[in-house]
Coordinates of C-alpha atoms in Angstrom, one line a residue:
X117 CA 0.0 0.0 -0.2
X118 CA 1.1 3.0 -0.8
X119 CA 2.4 6.3 2.0
X120 CA -0.5 8.5 3.0
X121 CA -0.6 11.4 4.5
X122 CA -3.4 13.7 6.1
X123 CA -3.6 17.6 5.7
X124 CA -4.7 19.5 7.4
X125 CA -7.5 21.7 5.6
X126 CA -8.7 24.9 7.0
X127 CA -11.9 25.1 5.0
X128 CA -12.7 28.0 2.0
X129 CA -15.0 30.4 1.9
X130 CA -18.3 30.5 0.3
X131 CA -18.6 29.5 -2.7
X132 CA -19.5 27.5 -6.2
X133 CA -17.4 25.5 -9.0
X134 CA -18.0 23.2 -11.3
X135 CA -16.3 20.0 -12.6
X136 CA -16.3 18.2 -15.7
X137 CA -14.8 14.7 -16.0
X138 CA -14.1 12.7 -19.2
X139 CA -17.1 10.1 -18.4
X140 CA -19.4 13.0 -18.8
X141 CA -20.5 14.0 -15.4
X142 CA -20.8 17.3 -14.4
X143 CA -20.8 18.1 -10.9
X144 CA -21.6 20.7 -8.5
X145 CA -19.2 21.9 -5.5
X146 CA -20.1 23.9 -3.0
X147 CA -18.6 25.4 0.6
X148 CA -21.4 26.7 2.7
X149 CA -20.4 27.5 6.5
X150 CA -20.3 30.5 9.4
X151 CA -17.7 32.9 9.3
X152 CA -16.7 32.0 5.6
X153 CA -15.0 28.6 7.2
X154 CA -17.1 26.0 5.3
X155 CA -16.0 22.6 4.0
X156 CA -16.7 22.3 -0.1
X157 CA -19.0 19.0 -0.6
X158 CA -20.5 18.1 -3.2
X159 CA -24.5 18.7 -3.9
X160 CA -25.3 17.9 -7.4
X161 CA -24.4 15.7 -10.3
X162 CA -25.7 15.5 -13.8
X163 CA -25.7 13.7 -17.0
X164 CA -24.8 10.2 -17.2
X165 CA -21.9 8.5 -17.6
X166 CA -20.1 8.4 -20.7
X167 CA -16.7 8.2 -22.0
X168 CA -18.2 9.2 -25.6
X169 CA -19.6 12.0 -23.8
X170 CA -16.1 13.3 -22.2
X171 CA -15.9 17.0 -21.5
X172 CA -13.4 18.9 -24.0
X173 CA -14.4 22.1 -22.7
X174 CA -16.4 24.6 -21.0
X175 CA -17.6 28.7 -21.1
X176 CA -20.1 30.1 -18.6
X177 CA -21.6 33.6 -18.4
X178 CA -22.6 33.7 -14.4
X179 CA -24.5 36.9 -14.7
X180 CA -26.9 37.6 -12.4
X181 CA -30.2 37.2 -15.1
X182 CA -30.3 34.2 -17.0
X183 CA -26.8 32.7 -16.6
X184 CA -26.1 30.3 -18.8
X185 CA -23.3 27.2 -19.1
X186 CA -21.6 25.9 -23.0
X187 CA -20.0 22.1 -22.4
X188 CA -18.0 20.7 -25.7
X189 CA -18.3 16.7 -25.7
X190 CA -16.6 13.9 -27.5
X191 CA -19.1 13.4 -29.6
X192 CA -19.3 16.2 -31.5
X193 CA -22.3 17.7 -29.8
X194 CA -22.2 20.9 -27.7
X195 CA -24.7 21.6 -25.3
X196 CA -26.1 25.2 -23.1
X197 CA -27.2 23.6 -20.4
X198 CA -28.3 25.9 -17.0
X199 CA -25.9 26.2 -14.7
X200 CA -28.0 26.5 -11.5
X201 CA -30.1 23.6 -11.9
X202 CA -28.4 21.7 -15.2
X203 CA -31.4 21.9 -17.7
X204 CA -31.0 21.3 -20.3
X205 CA -31.6 24.6 -23.2
X206 CA -30.5 23.4 -26.5
X207 CA -27.9 20.7 -28.6
X208 CA -26.2 21.7 -31.4
X209 CA -23.5 19.4 -33.4
X210 CA -20.2 20.8 -34.0
X211 CA -19.9 18.4 -37.2
X212 CA -22.3 19.9 -39.2
X213 CA -19.9 23.2 -39.8
X214 CA -17.0 21.4 -41.2
X215 CA -18.6 18.6 -42.9
X216 CA -16.0 16.2 -41.2
X217 CA -16.6 13.5 -38.6
X218 CA -16.4 14.7 -34.5
X219 CA -14.1 12.1 -33.3
X220 CA -11.7 12.8 -36.2
X221 CA -11.7 16.3 -35.2
X222 CA -12.9 17.1 -31.6
X223 CA -13.3 20.5 -30.1
X224 CA -10.1 22.3 -28.7
X225 CA -11.1 25.5 -27.7
X226 CA -14.8 26.7 -26.4
X227 CA -16.3 30.3 -25.5
X228 CA -19.5 31.4 -24.7
X229 CA -19.5 35.4 -25.1
X230 CA -21.4 37.3 -22.2
X231 CA -21.4 40.7 -23.8
X232 CA -22.8 40.1 -26.9
X233 CA -25.7 38.1 -26.0
X234 CA -26.5 40.9 -23.5
X235 CA -26.3 43.4 -27.0
X236 CA -28.5 41.8 -28.7
X237 CA -32.8 42.4 -28.4
X238 CA -33.8 38.3 -28.5
X239 CA -33.0 35.9 -26.3
X240 CA -30.2 34.3 -27.8
X241 CA -26.1 32.8 -27.3
X242 CA -23.1 33.6 -29.5
X243 CA -20.5 30.6 -29.1
X244 CA -17.0 30.5 -30.7
X245 CA -15.9 27.0 -31.5
X246 CA -12.4 25.8 -32.3
X247 CA -11.7 22.3 -33.7
X248 CA -7.7 19.8 -33.3
X249 CA -7.8 20.7 -37.1
X250 CA -8.1 24.7 -36.9
X251 CA -12.2 25.2 -38.2
X252 CA -13.1 27.7 -36.0
X253 CA -16.7 29.1 -36.0
X254 CA -19.0 31.7 -34.4
X255 CA -22.9 31.5 -34.6
X256 CA -25.5 32.3 -32.6
X257 CA -28.7 30.5 -31.3
X258 CA -32.1 31.3 -30.2
X259 CA -32.3 30.0 -26.8
X260 CA -36.1 30.1 -26.3
X261 CA -36.3 27.1 -28.5
X262 CA -36.3 23.4 -27.9
X263 CA -33.3 21.3 -28.3
X264 CA -34.6 19.6 -31.4
X265 CA -36.0 22.9 -33.1
X266 CA -32.8 24.8 -32.5
X267 CA -31.1 26.5 -35.4
X268 CA -28.5 28.7 -36.5
X269 CA -29.9 32.4 -36.3
X270 CA -28.2 35.3 -38.5
X271 CA -24.4 34.9 -39.9
X272 CA -22.5 32.0 -39.1
X273 CA -18.5 33.0 -39.9
X274 CA -16.5 30.0 -40.7
X275 CA -12.1 30.1 -41.1
X276 CA -9.1 28.3 -40.3
X277 CA -7.2 28.2 -37.6
X278 CA -4.7 25.6 -38.4
X279 CA -2.8 25.0 -41.3
X280 CA -0.8 22.3 -41.5
X281 CA -0.8 21.3 -37.4
X282 CA -3.3 20.5 -34.7
X283 CA -4.5 23.4 -32.1
X284 CA -4.4 22.3 -28.8
X285 CA -5.0 25.6 -27.1
X286 CA -7.3 28.6 -27.5
X287 CA -8.9 31.7 -26.2
X288 CA -10.4 35.2 -25.7
X289 CA -10.0 38.1 -24.2
X290 CA -11.7 39.7 -21.9
X291 CA -13.2 42.5 -24.7
X292 CA -14.3 39.6 -26.8
X293 CA -12.9 41.0 -29.8
X294 CA -9.7 39.1 -29.9
X295 CA -8.7 35.3 -30.8
X296 CA -5.5 33.0 -29.3
X297 CA -4.6 30.0 -30.7
X298 CA -2.1 27.7 -31.2
X299 CA -1.1 23.9 -31.1
X300 CA 1.5 21.2 -32.0
X301 CA 3.8 23.0 -35.0
X302 CA 1.6 25.6 -34.8
X303 CA 2.6 28.5 -33.5
X304 CA 0.7 31.3 -30.8
X305 CA -1.6 33.3 -33.2
X306 CA -4.1 36.3 -32.7
X307 CA -7.1 36.9 -34.8
X308 CA -9.5 39.6 -34.9
X309 CA -12.6 38.3 -34.7
X310 CA -14.5 41.6 -35.6
X311 CA -12.9 40.4 -39.0
X312 CA -11.5 37.0 -38.4
X313 CA -8.4 38.2 -40.2
X314 CA -4.8 37.2 -38.2
X315 CA -3.2 40.6 -37.1
X316 CA -0.4 38.9 -35.5
X317 CA 1.6 35.0 -35.5
X318 CA 4.8 34.3 -33.0
X319 CA 8.4 33.5 -34.5
X320 CA 9.7 30.0 -33.4
X321 CA 12.9 30.8 -31.1
X322 CA 16.3 30.4 -32.7
X323 CA 18.5 27.3 -32.2
X324 CA 20.7 26.7 -28.6
X325 CA 23.9 26.7 -28.4
X326 CA 24.0 22.7 -29.3
X327 CA 22.4 23.6 -32.8
X328 CA 19.2 21.8 -31.6
X329 CA 15.9 23.5 -32.8
X330 CA 13.5 22.7 -30.8
X331 CA 9.8 22.0 -32.2
X332 CA 6.8 24.0 -32.0
X333 CA 4.4 22.6 -28.9
X334 CA 1.8 24.8 -27.3
X335 CA -0.4 23.0 -24.9
X336 CA -2.3 25.8 -22.8
X337 CA -1.9 30.1 -23.6
X338 CA -4.2 32.8 -21.1
X339 CA -4.0 36.6 -21.9
X340 CA -2.3 38.6 -19.2
X341 CA -5.5 40.8 -18.8
X342 CA -8.8 41.3 -19.5
X343 CA -8.3 45.3 -20.7
X344 CA -5.2 44.6 -22.3
X345 CA -5.2 41.4 -24.9
X346 CA -1.9 42.6 -26.4
X347 CA 0.4 40.3 -23.6
X348 CA -0.5 36.7 -22.8
X349 CA 1.2 33.8 -21.7
X350 CA 1.6 30.2 -23.3
X351 CA 2.9 26.6 -22.1
X352 CA 4.8 24.2 -24.2
X353 CA 5.3 20.3 -24.5
X354 CA 9.1 21.1 -23.5
X355 CA 8.3 22.0 -19.9
X356 CA 8.8 26.2 -20.9
X357 CA 7.0 29.3 -20.2
X358 CA 7.1 31.9 -22.5
X359 CA 5.4 35.5 -22.6
X360 CA 4.5 37.5 -25.5
X361 CA 3.9 41.2 -26.1
X362 CA 2.6 41.6 -29.4
X363 CA 3.6 45.4 -29.8
X364 CA 7.4 44.9 -28.7
X365 CA 8.2 41.8 -31.0
X366 CA 7.3 38.3 -32.4
X367 CA 9.7 36.4 -30.0
X368 CA 9.2 35.4 -26.3
X369 CA 10.1 38.2 -24.9
X370 CA 10.9 35.9 -21.0
X371 CA 11.4 32.6 -21.5
X372 CA 11.9 30.1 -18.5
X373 CA 11.5 26.5 -17.2
X374 CA 9.2 25.0 -14.5
X375 CA 11.0 21.3 -14.0
X376 CA 10.9 18.4 -16.5
X377 CA 7.6 17.9 -17.4
X378 CA 5.2 19.6 -20.0
X379 CA 2.8 22.5 -18.7
X380 CA -0.6 21.6 -19.1
X381 CA -2.6 24.5 -18.1
X382 CA -1.7 28.1 -17.1
X383 CA -4.0 30.4 -15.1
X384 CA -4.1 34.5 -15.2
X385 CA -4.5 36.3 -11.3
X386 CA -6.3 39.5 -11.4
X387 CA -3.5 41.6 -11.1
X388 CA -2.5 41.5 -14.2
X389 CA 1.5 39.9 -13.9
X390 CA 0.9 36.8 -11.4
X391 CA 0.6 33.5 -13.5
X392 CA -0.2 30.1 -12.1
X393 CA 1.1 27.1 -13.5
X394 CA 0.5 23.3 -13.5
X395 CA 2.9 20.4 -15.2
X396 CA 2.3 17.0 -16.0
X397 CA 3.7 15.5 -12.5
X398 CA 1.4 17.5 -10.5
X399 CA 3.1 20.6 -10.0
X400 CA 1.8 23.6 -9.3
X401 CA 3.2 27.0 -8.6
X402 CA 3.0 31.0 -9.1
X403 CA 5.1 33.0 -11.2
X404 CA 5.8 36.7 -11.5
X405 CA 5.4 36.8 -15.0
X406 CA 7.6 40.6 -15.4
X407 CA 10.7 38.7 -13.9
X408 CA 10.1 35.5 -15.1
X409 CA 10.4 35.1 -10.8
X410 CA 8.7 31.9 -9.1
X411 CA 6.9 33.4 -6.3
X412 CA 6.2 30.4 -4.4
X413 CA 4.7 27.2 -4.9
X414 CA 1.7 25.6 -3.5
X415 CA 2.0 23.2 -0.4
X416 CA 0.9 19.4 -1.1
X417 CA 1.6 17.8 -4.4
X418 CA -0.7 16.4 -6.6
X419 CA -1.1 12.6 -7.2
X420 CA -1.8 13.4 -11.0
X421 CA -1.6 15.8 -13.9
X422 CA -3.1 19.5 -13.3
X423 CA -5.7 20.0 -16.5
X424 CA -7.5 22.6 -15.8
X425 CA -6.6 26.0 -13.2
X426 CA -9.4 28.8 -12.6
X427 CA -9.0 31.7 -10.3
X428 CA -11.7 32.9 -8.3
X429 CA -13.2 36.6 -9.0
X430 CA -13.7 37.6 -6.2
X431 CA -11.7 35.3 -2.8
X432 CA -7.7 34.9 -3.1
X433 CA -8.6 31.6 -3.8
X434 CA -7.8 29.1 -7.0
X435 CA -9.3 25.5 -7.9
X436 CA -6.7 23.0 -9.9
X437 CA -8.3 19.6 -11.0
X438 CA -7.0 16.7 -12.9
X439 CA -6.0 13.6 -13.4
X440 CA -6.0 12.5 -9.5
X441 CA -9.8 12.8 -9.6
X442 CA -9.4 15.6 -6.9
X443 CA -10.9 19.0 -6.9
X444 CA -8.5 20.9 -4.4
X445 CA -8.7 24.4 -3.1
X446 CA -5.6 27.0 -2.3
X447 CA -5.0 30.5 -1.0
X448 CA -3.2 32.1 -2.9
X449 CA -1.4 34.5 -0.6
X450 CA 0.0 31.3 1.5
X451 CA 0.1 29.1 -0.9
X452 CA -2.1 26.6 1.0
X453 CA -4.2 24.0 0.5
X454 CA -7.2 24.9 1.8
X455 CA -9.8 21.7 0.9
X456 CA -9.7 18.9 -1.7
X457 CA -13.1 16.8 -2.8
X458 CA -12.5 13.2 -4.2
X459 CA -14.9 13.2 -7.2
X460 CA -13.8 9.7 -8.6
X461 CA -13.3 10.3 -12.0
X462 CA -10.3 11.9 -13.3
X463 CA -11.6 15.8 -14.6
X464 CA -11.0 17.9 -17.4
X465 CA -11.8 21.2 -16.4
X466 CA -12.7 23.6 -13.3
X467 CA -15.2 26.7 -13.8
X468 CA -16.5 29.2 -10.7
X469 CA -19.8 30.8 -10.0
X470 CA -19.0 34.1 -9.5
X471 CA -22.6 34.7 -8.1
X472 CA -23.0 32.1 -5.9
X473 CA -23.9 33.7 -2.5
X474 CA -25.4 31.7 1.2
X475 CA -26.6 33.1 4.2
X476 CA -22.8 33.4 5.3
X477 CA -21.5 34.8 2.6
X478 CA -22.1 38.4 3.7
X479 CA -19.6 37.6 6.6
X480 CA -16.9 36.5 4.3
X481 CA -17.4 39.7 2.0
X482 CA -16.5 41.7 4.7
X483 CA -13.0 40.1 5.5
X484 CA -11.1 41.7 2.6
X485 CA -7.5 39.8 3.5
X486 CA -8.8 36.8 4.1
X487 CA -7.5 34.8 5.3
X488 CA -6.9 36.1 8.3
X489 CA -4.7 35.1 10.9
X490 CA -5.0 32.8 13.7
X491 CA -5.1 36.1 16.9
X492 CA -7.0 37.7 14.4
X493 CA -9.6 35.3 13.8
X494 CA -10.9 34.8 17.5
X495 CA -10.4 38.4 19.2
X496 CA -11.6 40.1 15.8
X497 CA -8.9 42.6 16.1
X498 CA -6.0 43.8 13.9
X499 CA -2.3 43.0 14.2
X500 CA -1.8 45.8 17.1
X501 CA -3.2 43.9 20.0
X502 CA 1.1 42.8 21.5
X503 CA 1.6 46.6 21.3
X504 CA -1.6 47.0 22.8
X505 CA -0.3 44.6 25.7
X506 CA 3.3 45.6 25.7
X507 CA 2.0 49.3 26.8
X508 CA -0.5 48.7 29.9
X509 CA 2.2 46.2 31.2
X510 CA 4.9 49.0 31.0
X511 CA 1.7 51.4 32.9
X512 CA 1.0 49.4 35.3
X513 CA 5.0 48.7 36.7
X514 CA 5.3 52.6 36.9
X515 CA 2.4 52.7 39.3
X516 CA 3.7 49.5 41.0
X517 CA 7.4 51.0 41.1
X518 CA 5.7 54.5 42.5
X519 CA 3.5 53.1 45.0
X520 CA 6.6 50.7 47.3
X521 CA 9.6 53.4 46.1
X522 CA 11.5 50.2 45.0
X523 CA 11.1 48.9 41.0
X524 CA 14.4 46.3 41.6
X525 CA 11.9 43.5 42.4
X526 CA 9.9 44.1 39.7
X527 CA 12.6 44.5 37.2
X528 CA 14.5 41.4 38.3
X529 CA 11.7 39.3 36.9
X530 CA 12.0 38.7 32.2
X531 CA 10.7 41.1 30.1
X532 CA 7.7 39.5 28.6
X533 CA 8.1 38.6 24.1
X534 CA 5.9 41.6 23.8
X535 CA 8.3 44.2 25.3
X536 CA 11.1 42.3 23.7
X537 CA 9.1 42.6 20.2
X538 CA 9.5 46.4 20.6
X539 CA 13.4 46.4 20.0
X540 CA 13.9 46.9 23.6
X541 CA 16.8 45.2 25.4
X542 CA 16.2 43.1 28.4
X543 CA 18.3 44.9 31.4
X544 CA 18.2 42.3 33.7
X545 CA 22.4 41.3 34.0
X546 CA 23.1 45.2 34.9
X547 CA 20.3 45.4 37.7
X548 CA 21.2 42.0 39.1
X549 CA 25.0 43.3 39.5
X550 CA 23.9 46.6 41.3
X551 CA 22.4 44.4 43.8
X552 CA 24.8 42.0 44.2
X553 CA 27.2 45.0 44.8
X554 CA 25.2 46.7 47.2
X555 CA 25.1 43.1 49.7
X556 CA 29.0 43.1 49.4
X557 CA 29.0 46.6 50.4
X558 CA 26.9 45.5 53.3
X559 CA 29.2 42.6 54.4
X560 CA 32.0 44.1 54.3
X561 CA 30.6 47.3 56.5
X562 CA 29.5 44.4 59.2
X563 CA 33.0 42.9 58.7
X564 CA 34.9 45.4 58.6
X565 CA 38.2 42.9 56.8
X566 CA 37.5 44.2 52.9
X567 CA 40.1 42.1 51.6
X568 CA 38.9 38.4 51.2
X569 CA 36.0 39.5 49.6
X570 CA 37.8 41.9 47.1
X571 CA 40.4 39.2 46.1
X572 CA 37.9 36.6 44.7
X573 CA 37.3 37.4 40.6
X574 CA 34.5 39.6 39.4
X575 CA 30.9 38.0 39.4
X576 CA 30.8 37.9 34.7
X577 CA 27.3 40.1 35.0
X578 CA 29.8 42.9 35.6
X579 CA 32.5 41.6 33.2
X580 CA 29.1 42.5 30.8
X581 CA 28.6 45.5 31.5
X582 CA 31.9 46.3 30.0
X583 CA 33.2 48.2 33.1
X584 CA 36.9 48.0 33.9
X585 CA 38.0 45.5 38.0
X586 CA 39.3 48.6 39.4
X587 CA 40.8 46.3 42.8
X588 CA 44.2 46.9 42.3
X589 CA 44.4 50.6 42.3
X590 CA 42.0 50.3 45.7
X591 CA 44.1 47.3 46.9
X592 CA 47.5 50.0 46.5
X593 CA 45.2 53.0 48.3
X594 CA 44.4 50.4 50.8
X595 CA 48.3 49.2 51.6
X596 CA 49.3 52.6 51.3
X597 CA 46.8 53.9 54.8
X598 CA 47.8 50.8 56.4
X599 CA 51.8 51.5 55.9
X600 CA 51.9 54.9 57.0
X601 CA 49.6 53.5 60.5
X602 CA 51.7 50.8 61.0
X603 CA 54.6 53.1 60.0
X604 CA 53.6 55.7 62.9
X605 CA 53.1 53.1 66.1
X606 CA 56.3 51.0 65.2
X607 CA 58.8 53.9 64.1
X608 CA 60.2 51.0 61.7
X609 CA 59.2 51.2 57.6
X610 CA 60.9 48.2 57.1
X611 CA 59.2 45.5 58.6
X612 CA 55.6 47.5 57.8
X613 CA 56.6 47.4 54.0
X614 CA 56.9 43.4 54.1
X615 CA 53.3 42.7 54.1
X616 CA 50.9 46.2 54.4
X617 CA 52.7 46.7 58.0
X618 CA 50.4 44.0 59.9
X619 CA 50.5 44.7 64.0
X620 CA 52.4 41.6 64.6
X621 CA 55.3 42.1 63.0
X622 CA 55.6 45.7 64.0
X623 CA 55.8 44.3 67.8
X624 CA 57.8 41.7 67.7
X625 CA 60.6 44.4 66.1
X626 CA 59.9 46.5 69.3
X627 CA 60.2 43.7 71.6
X628 CA 64.0 42.9 70.1
X629 CA 64.9 46.8 70.2
X630 CA 63.3 46.6 73.4
X631 CA 65.9 43.7 74.6

């Protein structure tokens, strides 16, 4: 049996995610709970298991009124569903457009237009589909018709974007005016959706120092910002991440490697310069694309290839799914795993429903910097609590010293950690040494003999203060005074100079003189 470890997952804020798998099932995962610390669970499952209905691509228009969900399946059908209850609005076949069998030319990219739908007066939706052989099309459909009676309305546009290769990735920018495509033996191209014309194409990188040319093989791509279509990021099969700027040059502006397996999914952050990269070995990391610097890897390795990454539009949360059948939710600030849900099938895609809200959602929305620190969660305070505590303690100490007149007993205690954090050095050693000096002086005054105590080495606390030991100088002064007394009493300087002029020797010398 393989070794497994249990991770402590703190939970996630209220959210709703839609997952799609290889058996054509759509599962709804919701997290509902108090104070934004909920455990996500599967609340609904739509469809029946069928490998021919494997979901290849998905797109959602999660507006407040009449939201729609588009799903492209392996059998060549494109279904438009209600993302709230899973009801089928209509279904169309993609094989009728290009005349090619759907098994030979599956859908590689799908986008459900949101702005064009709101501009039209009638209840219709516009879909963009792109197949692996490069057959792209834009069609509009009536939403209120049944699945059997649905027909294309308006003008349908079809053009080729693939050339001689296979399209593996595609993306529509935030303004829904530009379309990005690339794949195996197909360079990255940017298309204008109004005229269906190519406005930019990438140039392959030169040979390396060994003269080896790496064939073009793009696996994933995304725009950096919804407001700017000029910069986009693409991942390659040779575990390389490339940043392109169509206003600067045709070759990559920045290029760097990530681990040793192919890049399978890339997603952009809301700030416009952070990206999330997942590869075929289950590694997930965030990069600052302005410099190519690795910001950090997400804690807790996935056991299968990551096929899709989605960024929540409000909370600092991303979702990842892949071949290990787990939907994982991560905190983008701490890169910590918030929760993991096992969904039993190999997952192909994940989407967020941004308009989801439950009874406790308002509490989570009020915390802008979610997740808070543990101390802040319990007390609901800002991180200034420690500093306030230290000031209160100082005031209590000063009052106690003023009442008692002796603050030495309180100062002998070690300083609290909160006081050390303010940059104050603990003066414990210096105060202890002063007390010891006072004790020594009292003992000297009682005994009248200072020589025995002065002959001892100084205490370590006195040496730490940087004071030089004044023992020798004090000894010389005391010896001089004793010598003078001995000379005055005995009248013999020689006997007094032998050892401090002690009275015993001076008496003996006087007796000898008398005899």
